[in-house]
Coordinates of C-alpha atoms in Angstrom, one line a residue:
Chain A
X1 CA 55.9 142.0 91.1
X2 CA 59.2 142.1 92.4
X3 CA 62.1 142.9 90.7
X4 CA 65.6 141.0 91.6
X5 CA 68.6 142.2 91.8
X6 CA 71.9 140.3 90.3
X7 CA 75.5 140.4 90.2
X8 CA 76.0 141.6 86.4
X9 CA 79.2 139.2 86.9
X10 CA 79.6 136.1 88.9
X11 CA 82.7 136.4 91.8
X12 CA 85.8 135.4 90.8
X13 CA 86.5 132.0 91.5
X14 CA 88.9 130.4 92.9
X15 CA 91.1 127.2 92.1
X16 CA 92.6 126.0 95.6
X17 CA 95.0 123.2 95.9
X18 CA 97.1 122.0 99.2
X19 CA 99.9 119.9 98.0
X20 CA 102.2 118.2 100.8
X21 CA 105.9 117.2 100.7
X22 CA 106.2 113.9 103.2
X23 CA 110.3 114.2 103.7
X24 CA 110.1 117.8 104.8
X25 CA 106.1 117.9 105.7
X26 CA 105.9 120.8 104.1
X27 CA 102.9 122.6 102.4
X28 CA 102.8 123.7 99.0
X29 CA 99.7 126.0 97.4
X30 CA 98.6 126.2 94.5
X31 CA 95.9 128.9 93.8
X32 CA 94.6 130.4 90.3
X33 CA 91.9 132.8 88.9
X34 CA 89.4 129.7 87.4
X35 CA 86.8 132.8 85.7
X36 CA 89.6 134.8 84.4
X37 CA 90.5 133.6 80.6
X38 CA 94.3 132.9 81.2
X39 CA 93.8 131.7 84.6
X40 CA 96.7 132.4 86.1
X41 CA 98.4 130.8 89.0
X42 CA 101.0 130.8 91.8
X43 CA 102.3 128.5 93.7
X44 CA 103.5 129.0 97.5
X45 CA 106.7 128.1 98.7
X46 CA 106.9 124.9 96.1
X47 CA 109.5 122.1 96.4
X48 CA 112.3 121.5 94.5
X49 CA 112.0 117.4 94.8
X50 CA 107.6 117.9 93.9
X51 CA 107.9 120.5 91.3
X52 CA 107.2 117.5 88.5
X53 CA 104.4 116.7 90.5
X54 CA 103.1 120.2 90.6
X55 CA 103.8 121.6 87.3
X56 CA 102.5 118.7 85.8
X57 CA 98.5 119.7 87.9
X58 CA 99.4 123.1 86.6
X59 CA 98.9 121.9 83.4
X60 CA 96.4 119.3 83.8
X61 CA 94.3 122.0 85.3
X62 CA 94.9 124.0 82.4
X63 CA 96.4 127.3 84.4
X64 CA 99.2 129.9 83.4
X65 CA 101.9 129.7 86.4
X66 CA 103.2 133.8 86.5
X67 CA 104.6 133.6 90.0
X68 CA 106.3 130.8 92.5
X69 CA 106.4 132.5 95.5
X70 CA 108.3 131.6 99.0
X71 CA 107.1 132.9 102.6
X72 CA 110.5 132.9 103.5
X73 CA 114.6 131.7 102.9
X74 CA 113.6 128.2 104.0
X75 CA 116.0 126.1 106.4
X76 CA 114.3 122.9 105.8
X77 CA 114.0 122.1 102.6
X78 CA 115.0 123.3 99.1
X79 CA 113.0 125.9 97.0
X80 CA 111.3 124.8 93.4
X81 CA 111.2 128.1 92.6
X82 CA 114.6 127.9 90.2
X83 CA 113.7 124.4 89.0
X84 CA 110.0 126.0 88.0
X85 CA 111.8 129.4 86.6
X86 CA 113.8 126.9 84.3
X87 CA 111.3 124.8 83.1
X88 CA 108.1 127.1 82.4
X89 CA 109.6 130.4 81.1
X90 CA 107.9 133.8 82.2
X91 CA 107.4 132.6 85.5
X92 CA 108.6 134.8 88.2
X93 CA 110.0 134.7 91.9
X94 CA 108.6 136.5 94.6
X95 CA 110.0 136.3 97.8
X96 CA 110.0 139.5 100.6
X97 CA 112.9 142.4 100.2
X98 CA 113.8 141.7 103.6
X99 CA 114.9 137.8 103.1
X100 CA 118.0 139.4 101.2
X101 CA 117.8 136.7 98.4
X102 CA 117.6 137.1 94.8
X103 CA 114.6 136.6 93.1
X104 CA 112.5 138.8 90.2
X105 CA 110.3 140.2 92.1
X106 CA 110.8 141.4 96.0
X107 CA 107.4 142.3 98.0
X108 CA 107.2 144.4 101.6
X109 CA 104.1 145.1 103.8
X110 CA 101.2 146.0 101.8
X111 CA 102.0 145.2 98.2
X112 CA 99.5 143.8 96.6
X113 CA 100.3 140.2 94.4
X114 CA 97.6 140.2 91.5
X115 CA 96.8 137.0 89.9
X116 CA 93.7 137.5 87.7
X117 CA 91.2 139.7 89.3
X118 CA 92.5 138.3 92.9
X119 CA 95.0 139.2 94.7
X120 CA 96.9 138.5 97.6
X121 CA 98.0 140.9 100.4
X122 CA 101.7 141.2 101.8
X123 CA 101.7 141.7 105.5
X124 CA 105.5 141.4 107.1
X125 CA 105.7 138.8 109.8
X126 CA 109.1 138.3 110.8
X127 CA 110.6 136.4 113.7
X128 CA 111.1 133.4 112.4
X129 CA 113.7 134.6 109.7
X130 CA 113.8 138.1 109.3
X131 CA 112.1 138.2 106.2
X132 CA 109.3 136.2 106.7
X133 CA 106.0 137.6 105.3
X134 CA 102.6 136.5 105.2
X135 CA 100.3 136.5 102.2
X136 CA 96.3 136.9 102.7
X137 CA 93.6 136.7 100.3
X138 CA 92.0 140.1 99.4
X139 CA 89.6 142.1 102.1
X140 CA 86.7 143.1 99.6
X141 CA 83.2 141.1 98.4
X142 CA 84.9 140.2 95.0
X143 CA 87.9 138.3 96.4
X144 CA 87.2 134.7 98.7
X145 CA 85.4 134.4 102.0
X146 CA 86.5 133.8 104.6
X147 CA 90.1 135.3 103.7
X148 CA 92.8 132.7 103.6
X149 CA 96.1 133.6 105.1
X150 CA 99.5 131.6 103.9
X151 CA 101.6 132.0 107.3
X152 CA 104.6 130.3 106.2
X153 CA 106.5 129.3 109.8
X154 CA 105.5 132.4 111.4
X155 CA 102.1 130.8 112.9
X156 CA 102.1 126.7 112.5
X157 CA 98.8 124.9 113.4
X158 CA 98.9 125.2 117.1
X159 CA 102.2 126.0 116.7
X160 CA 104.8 128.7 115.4
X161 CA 108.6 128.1 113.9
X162 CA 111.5 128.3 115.8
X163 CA 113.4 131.7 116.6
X164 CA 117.4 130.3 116.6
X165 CA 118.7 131.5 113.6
X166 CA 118.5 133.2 110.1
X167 CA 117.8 136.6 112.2
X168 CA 115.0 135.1 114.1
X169 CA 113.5 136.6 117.3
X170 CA 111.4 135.9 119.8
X171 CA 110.1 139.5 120.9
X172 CA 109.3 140.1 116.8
X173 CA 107.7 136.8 115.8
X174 CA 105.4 137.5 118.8
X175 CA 105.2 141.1 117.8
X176 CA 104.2 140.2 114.4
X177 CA 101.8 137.4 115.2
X178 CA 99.6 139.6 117.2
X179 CA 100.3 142.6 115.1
X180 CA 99.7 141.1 111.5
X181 CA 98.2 137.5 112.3
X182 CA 95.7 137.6 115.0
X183 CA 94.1 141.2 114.1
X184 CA 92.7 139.4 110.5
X185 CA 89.0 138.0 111.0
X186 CA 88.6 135.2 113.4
X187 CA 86.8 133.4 110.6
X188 CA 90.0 133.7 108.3
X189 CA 91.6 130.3 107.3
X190 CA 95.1 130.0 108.1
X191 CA 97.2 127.7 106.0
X192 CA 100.9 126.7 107.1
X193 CA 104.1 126.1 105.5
X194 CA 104.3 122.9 107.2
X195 CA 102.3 120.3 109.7
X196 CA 103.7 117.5 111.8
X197 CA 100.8 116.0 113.2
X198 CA 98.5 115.5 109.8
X199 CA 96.4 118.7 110.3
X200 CA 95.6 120.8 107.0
X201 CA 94.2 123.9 108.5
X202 CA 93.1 126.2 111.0
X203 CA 91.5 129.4 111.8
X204 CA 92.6 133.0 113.6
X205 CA 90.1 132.7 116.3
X206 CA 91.2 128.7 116.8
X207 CA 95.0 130.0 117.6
X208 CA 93.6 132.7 119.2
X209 CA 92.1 130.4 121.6
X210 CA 94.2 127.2 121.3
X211 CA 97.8 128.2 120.5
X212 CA 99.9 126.2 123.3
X213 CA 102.7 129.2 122.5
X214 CA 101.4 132.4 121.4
X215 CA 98.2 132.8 123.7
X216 CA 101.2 133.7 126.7
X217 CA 101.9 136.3 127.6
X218 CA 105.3 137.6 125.4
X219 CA 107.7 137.0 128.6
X220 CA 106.3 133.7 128.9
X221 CA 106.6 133.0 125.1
X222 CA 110.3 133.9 125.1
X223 CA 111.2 131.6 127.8
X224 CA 109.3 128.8 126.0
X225 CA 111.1 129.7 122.7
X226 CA 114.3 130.1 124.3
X227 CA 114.4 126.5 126.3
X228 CA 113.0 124.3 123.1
X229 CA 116.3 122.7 122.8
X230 CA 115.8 121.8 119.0
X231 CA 118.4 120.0 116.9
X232 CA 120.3 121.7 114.1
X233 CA 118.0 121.8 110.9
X234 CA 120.0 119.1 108.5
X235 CA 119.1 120.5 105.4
X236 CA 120.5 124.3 106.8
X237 CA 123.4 124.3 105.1
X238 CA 122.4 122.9 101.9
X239 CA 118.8 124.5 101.9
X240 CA 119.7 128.2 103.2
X241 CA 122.4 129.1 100.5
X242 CA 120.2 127.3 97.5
X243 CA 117.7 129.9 98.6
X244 CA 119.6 132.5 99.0
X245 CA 119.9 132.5 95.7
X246 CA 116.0 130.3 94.9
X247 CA 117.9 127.8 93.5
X248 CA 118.4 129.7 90.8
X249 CA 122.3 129.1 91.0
X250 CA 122.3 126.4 88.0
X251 CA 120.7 128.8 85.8
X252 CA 123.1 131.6 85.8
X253 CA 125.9 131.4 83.1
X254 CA 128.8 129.8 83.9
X255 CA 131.6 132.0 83.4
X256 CA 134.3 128.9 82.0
Chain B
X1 CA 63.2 152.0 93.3
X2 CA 64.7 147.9 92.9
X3 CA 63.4 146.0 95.5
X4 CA 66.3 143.5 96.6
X5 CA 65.1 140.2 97.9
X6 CA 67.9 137.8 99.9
X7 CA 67.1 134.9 101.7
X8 CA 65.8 134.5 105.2
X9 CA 68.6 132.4 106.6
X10 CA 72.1 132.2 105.9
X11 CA 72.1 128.8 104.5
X12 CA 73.6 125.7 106.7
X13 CA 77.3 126.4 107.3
X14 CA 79.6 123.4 106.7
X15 CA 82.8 123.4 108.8
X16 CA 85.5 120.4 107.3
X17 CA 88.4 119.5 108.6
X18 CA 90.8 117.3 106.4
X19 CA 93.0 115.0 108.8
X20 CA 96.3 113.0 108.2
X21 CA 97.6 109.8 109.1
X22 CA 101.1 109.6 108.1
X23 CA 101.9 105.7 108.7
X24 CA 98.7 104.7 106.5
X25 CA 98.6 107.5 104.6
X26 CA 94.8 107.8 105.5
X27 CA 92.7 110.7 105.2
X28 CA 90.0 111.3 108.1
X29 CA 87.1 114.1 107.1
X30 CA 85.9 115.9 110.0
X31 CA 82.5 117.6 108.9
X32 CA 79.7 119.5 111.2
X33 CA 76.5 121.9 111.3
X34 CA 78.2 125.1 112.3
X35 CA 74.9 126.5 111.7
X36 CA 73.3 124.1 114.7
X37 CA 73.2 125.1 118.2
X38 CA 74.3 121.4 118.5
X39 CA 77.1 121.8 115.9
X40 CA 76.5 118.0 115.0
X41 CA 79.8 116.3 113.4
X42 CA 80.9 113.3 112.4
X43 CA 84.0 111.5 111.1
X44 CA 84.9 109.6 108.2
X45 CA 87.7 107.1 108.6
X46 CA 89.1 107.4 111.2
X47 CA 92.6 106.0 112.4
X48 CA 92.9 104.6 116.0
X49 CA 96.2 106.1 116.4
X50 CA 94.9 109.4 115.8
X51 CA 91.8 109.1 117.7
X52 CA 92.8 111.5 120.7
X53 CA 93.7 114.1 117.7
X54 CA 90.6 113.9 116.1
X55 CA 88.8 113.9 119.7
X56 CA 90.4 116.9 120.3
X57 CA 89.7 118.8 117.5
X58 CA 86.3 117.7 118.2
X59 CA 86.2 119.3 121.7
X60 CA 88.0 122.6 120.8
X61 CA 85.7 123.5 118.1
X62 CA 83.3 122.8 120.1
X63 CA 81.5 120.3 118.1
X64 CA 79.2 117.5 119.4
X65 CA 80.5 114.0 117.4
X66 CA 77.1 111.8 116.5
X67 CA 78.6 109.8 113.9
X68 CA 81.9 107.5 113.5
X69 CA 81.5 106.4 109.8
X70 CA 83.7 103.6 107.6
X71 CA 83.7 103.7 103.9
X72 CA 84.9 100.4 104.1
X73 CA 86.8 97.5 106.3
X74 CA 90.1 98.7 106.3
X75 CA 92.8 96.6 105.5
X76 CA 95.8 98.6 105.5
X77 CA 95.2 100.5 109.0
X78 CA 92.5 99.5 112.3
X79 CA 89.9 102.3 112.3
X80 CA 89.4 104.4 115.1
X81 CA 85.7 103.6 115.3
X82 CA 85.6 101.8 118.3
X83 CA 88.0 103.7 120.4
X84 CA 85.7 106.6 120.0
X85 CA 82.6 104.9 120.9
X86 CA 84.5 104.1 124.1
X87 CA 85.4 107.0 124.3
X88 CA 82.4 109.2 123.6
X89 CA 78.9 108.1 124.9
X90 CA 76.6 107.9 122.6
X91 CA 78.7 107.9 119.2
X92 CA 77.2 105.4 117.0
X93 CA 79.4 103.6 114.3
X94 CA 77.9 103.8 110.8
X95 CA 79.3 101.3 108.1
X96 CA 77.6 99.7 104.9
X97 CA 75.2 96.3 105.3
X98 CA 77.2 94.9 102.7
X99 CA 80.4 94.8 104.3
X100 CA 79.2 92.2 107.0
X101 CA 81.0 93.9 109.6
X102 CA 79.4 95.4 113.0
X103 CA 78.1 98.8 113.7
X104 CA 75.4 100.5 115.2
X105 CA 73.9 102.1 112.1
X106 CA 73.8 99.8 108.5
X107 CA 73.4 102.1 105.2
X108 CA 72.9 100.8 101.7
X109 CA 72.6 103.1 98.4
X110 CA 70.1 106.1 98.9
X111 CA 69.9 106.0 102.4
X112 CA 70.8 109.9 104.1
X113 CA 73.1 110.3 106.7
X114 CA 71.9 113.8 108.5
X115 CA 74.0 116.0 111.0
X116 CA 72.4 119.0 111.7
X117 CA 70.7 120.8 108.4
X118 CA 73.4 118.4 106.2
X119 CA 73.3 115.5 104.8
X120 CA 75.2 113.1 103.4
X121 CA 74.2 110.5 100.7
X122 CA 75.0 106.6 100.3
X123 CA 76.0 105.3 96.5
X124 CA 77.6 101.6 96.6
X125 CA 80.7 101.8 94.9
X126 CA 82.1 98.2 95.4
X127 CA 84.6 96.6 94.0
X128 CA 87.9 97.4 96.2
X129 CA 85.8 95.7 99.1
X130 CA 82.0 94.3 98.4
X131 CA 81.2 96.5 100.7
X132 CA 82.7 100.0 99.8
X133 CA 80.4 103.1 99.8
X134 CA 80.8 106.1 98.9
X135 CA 79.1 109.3 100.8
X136 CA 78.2 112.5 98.9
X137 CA 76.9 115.6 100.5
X138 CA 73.7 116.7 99.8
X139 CA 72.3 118.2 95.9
X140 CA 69.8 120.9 97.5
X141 CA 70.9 124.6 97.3
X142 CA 70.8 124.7 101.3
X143 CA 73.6 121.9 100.8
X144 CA 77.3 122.8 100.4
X145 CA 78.5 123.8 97.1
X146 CA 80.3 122.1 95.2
X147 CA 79.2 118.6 96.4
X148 CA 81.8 116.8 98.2
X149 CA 82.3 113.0 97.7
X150 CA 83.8 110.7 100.2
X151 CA 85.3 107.8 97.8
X152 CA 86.9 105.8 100.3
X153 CA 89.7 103.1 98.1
X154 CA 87.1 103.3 95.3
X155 CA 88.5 106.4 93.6
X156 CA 92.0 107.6 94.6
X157 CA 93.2 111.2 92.8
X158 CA 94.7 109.4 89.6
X159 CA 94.3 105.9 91.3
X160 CA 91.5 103.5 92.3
X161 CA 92.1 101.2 95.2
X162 CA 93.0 97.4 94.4
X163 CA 90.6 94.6 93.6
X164 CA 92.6 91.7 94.6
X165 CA 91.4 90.7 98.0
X166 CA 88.3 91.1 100.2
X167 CA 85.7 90.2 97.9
X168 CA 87.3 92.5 95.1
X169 CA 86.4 92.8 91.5
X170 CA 87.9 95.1 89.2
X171 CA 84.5 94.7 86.7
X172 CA 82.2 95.5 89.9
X173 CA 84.9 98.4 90.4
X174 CA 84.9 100.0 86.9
X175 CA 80.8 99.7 87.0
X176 CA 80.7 101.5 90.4
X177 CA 83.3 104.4 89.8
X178 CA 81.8 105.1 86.0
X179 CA 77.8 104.9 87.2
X180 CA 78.0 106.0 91.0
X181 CA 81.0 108.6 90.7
X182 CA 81.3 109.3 87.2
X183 CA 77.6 110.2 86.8
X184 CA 78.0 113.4 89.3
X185 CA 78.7 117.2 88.6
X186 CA 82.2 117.4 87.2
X187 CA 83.2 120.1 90.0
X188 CA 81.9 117.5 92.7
X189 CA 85.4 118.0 94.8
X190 CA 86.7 114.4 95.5
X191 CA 87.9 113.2 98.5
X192 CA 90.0 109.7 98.9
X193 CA 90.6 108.0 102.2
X194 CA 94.2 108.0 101.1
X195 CA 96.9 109.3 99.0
X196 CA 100.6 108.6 98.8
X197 CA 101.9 111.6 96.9
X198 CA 100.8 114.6 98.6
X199 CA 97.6 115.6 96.7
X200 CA 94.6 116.7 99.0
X201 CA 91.5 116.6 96.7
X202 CA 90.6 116.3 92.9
X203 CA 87.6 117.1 91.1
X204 CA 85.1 114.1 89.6
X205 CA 85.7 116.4 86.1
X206 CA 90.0 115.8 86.6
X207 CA 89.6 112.5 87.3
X208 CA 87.1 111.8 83.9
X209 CA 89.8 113.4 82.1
X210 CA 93.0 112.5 84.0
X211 CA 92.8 109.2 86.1
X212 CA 95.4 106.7 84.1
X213 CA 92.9 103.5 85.0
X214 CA 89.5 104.5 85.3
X215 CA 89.4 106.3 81.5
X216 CA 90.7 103.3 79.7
X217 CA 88.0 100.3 78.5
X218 CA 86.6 98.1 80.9
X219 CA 89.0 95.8 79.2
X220 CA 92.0 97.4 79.6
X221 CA 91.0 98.6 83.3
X222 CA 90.5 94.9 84.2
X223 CA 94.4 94.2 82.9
X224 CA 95.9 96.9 84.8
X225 CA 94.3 95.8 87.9
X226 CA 95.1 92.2 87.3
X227 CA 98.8 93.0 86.1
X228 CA 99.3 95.3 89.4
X229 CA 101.8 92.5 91.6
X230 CA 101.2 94.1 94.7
X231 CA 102.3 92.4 97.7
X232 CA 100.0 91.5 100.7
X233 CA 98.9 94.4 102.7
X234 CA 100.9 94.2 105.8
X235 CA 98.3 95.3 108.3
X236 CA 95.6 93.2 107.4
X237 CA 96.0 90.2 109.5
X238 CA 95.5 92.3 112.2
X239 CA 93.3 95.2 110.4
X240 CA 90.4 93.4 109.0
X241 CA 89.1 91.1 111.8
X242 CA 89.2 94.4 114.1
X243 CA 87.4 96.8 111.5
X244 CA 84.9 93.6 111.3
X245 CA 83.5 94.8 114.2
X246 CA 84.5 98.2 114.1
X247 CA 87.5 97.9 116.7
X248 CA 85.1 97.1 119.3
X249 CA 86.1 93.6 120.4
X250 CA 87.7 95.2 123.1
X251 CA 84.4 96.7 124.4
X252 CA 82.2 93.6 124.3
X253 CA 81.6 91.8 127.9
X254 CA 84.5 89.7 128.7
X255 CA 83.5 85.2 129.2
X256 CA 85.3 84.8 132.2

């Protein structure tokens, strides 16, 4: 008679949840340990007009937000990550030491971000700002397959953010694209910070393939990023210093 | 020494895509057979101004489209059924009998729509329109896991769709969400064909527990919906007598 062999333990499972902000089209992740008893949550770069909206599935869902985390200083829109620090205490913001904003906890290229018994994997991808990172989904048989990586504006869906300010470059957002990005598996979903067209996902291999900018060559790249001719973000100069700070301005005490 | 015994064949590989229309706020589900050598797909509500989107997708995954399916004549947006057709040889338009409208392909409840090794189920969930279905991938272990339903305007995350026009009833609607949706596995992922605040999916469990219409009394269900004061759709003039036949008017032999 044969004898079968079982996991002692089922894989940890994870709770997934795109959320979208119309005014900015931005993306917003939610993501939590469902097997772990607490199951605790983050959130990607959240919102600051949807974070009702998305504290409010946090709890619905039952889940213990412990971190809001941003990709990057956003131009475009404004952080919920103060808004979320003020209304569920305990939570904590994570953003990379090389944005030079505040925030509790600051990550760099291969810290580890542990929610339950996941994780998710720092890999710096700057270029677009020069603290943009990327977070990935764990490598090993316990964490999900395929690996999910959130790209922020470093890699869009056939796509990639704009190099023009807030330390971006060119040469290092292709650098880091090809460097970080496009040596994960080809299998690995890729999840943006923002879409413009209505698409929700892709994969490595698909921008491999099919990305109009960053399947050139890097001269070629350059001169494409350098002759976009883009109009000046509107919510820059509001967005930008609110994030400096991840909107955590209003909290601090006021010294009147 | 354990003997280990694993399965013969991977089981059949899902690929889904979750599409977009901003205007309509429509959702259009791209799912195929990646297992196939055909890679079979087929497309769920489509929007005909995102056809050449969707047909592109199509093409750079590689994919071969057999199917261009309705949940229901639309009445807020024309579907893209018909464009495709044209466009693709050999597309067939699937759509319930008891809509009345055109298509190649008529389902009613219990029929199986296959691509590939997948399948997709019918359940008749009228009630928005007499003719909405709802399709549900397959309950076998070789089919994806959770199930995925395909609500259409029956079930919206928190919402239903209204009962007020095109053979609407909200008691037909309460008695199709609560024995056709209801009655499936709580982690049964739930997909609308629209949503207007950003959410991407809910779970037939949340929507038991959460949805602020479809848990109250059949009663009290029937007074919200009657009590709504929605104005008239503004596409429908034009929308319904083109989703009647499935957009293709256009298509059919010309009189003259």
């Amino acid at each position: 008679m044969a004898s079968f062999t079982t996991l002692s333990q089922s894989p940890p499972k994870l709770l997934f949840r795109q959320l979208f902000e119309k005014e900015s089209s931005t993306y917003t992740y939610l993501l939590a340990d469902c097997s772990h008893p607490d199951k605790p949550a983050l959130l990607i770069d959240p919102v600051d007009r949807t974070v009702d909206r998305d504290l409010n599935l946090v709890k619905e869902l039952g889940l213990k937000l412990i971190y809001a985390m941003n990709t990057h200083v956003h131009a475009d829109h404004v952080t919920g990550t103060g808004l979320i620090k003020g209304k569920v205490p305990g939570v904590k913001s994570v953003i990379s030491k090389a944005s030079g904003s505040k925030a509790d906890v600051f990550v760099e290229a291969g810290d580890k971000i542990s929610f339950g018994d996941l994780f998710l994997e720092v890999r710096a991808t700057p270029g677009h700002t020069m603290g943009c990172v990327t977070y990935v989904t764990g490598a090993g048989p316990d964490q999900p397959q395929p690996r999910m990586a959130f790209t922020g504006d470093a890699l869009l869906i056939r796509g990639c953010g704009r190099t023009d300010f807030q330390g971006g470059s060119s040469q290092q957002l292709y650098k880091s694209v090809h460097s970080q990005i496009f040596t994960l598996p080809k299998e690995t979903l890729q999840y943006p910070a923002h879409d413009y067209k209505g698409f929700s996902v892709t994969t490595v291999g698909e921008e491999m393939l099919y990305n109009p900018r960053l399947t050139k060559d890097e001269e070629t790249f350059k001169n494409i990023m350098e002759n976009l001719n883009l109009a000046y973000p509107k919510m820059i100069d509001v967005a930008v210093p609110a994030n400096m700070v991840c909107g955590l301005q209003d909290l601090e005490p006021k010294a009147d």
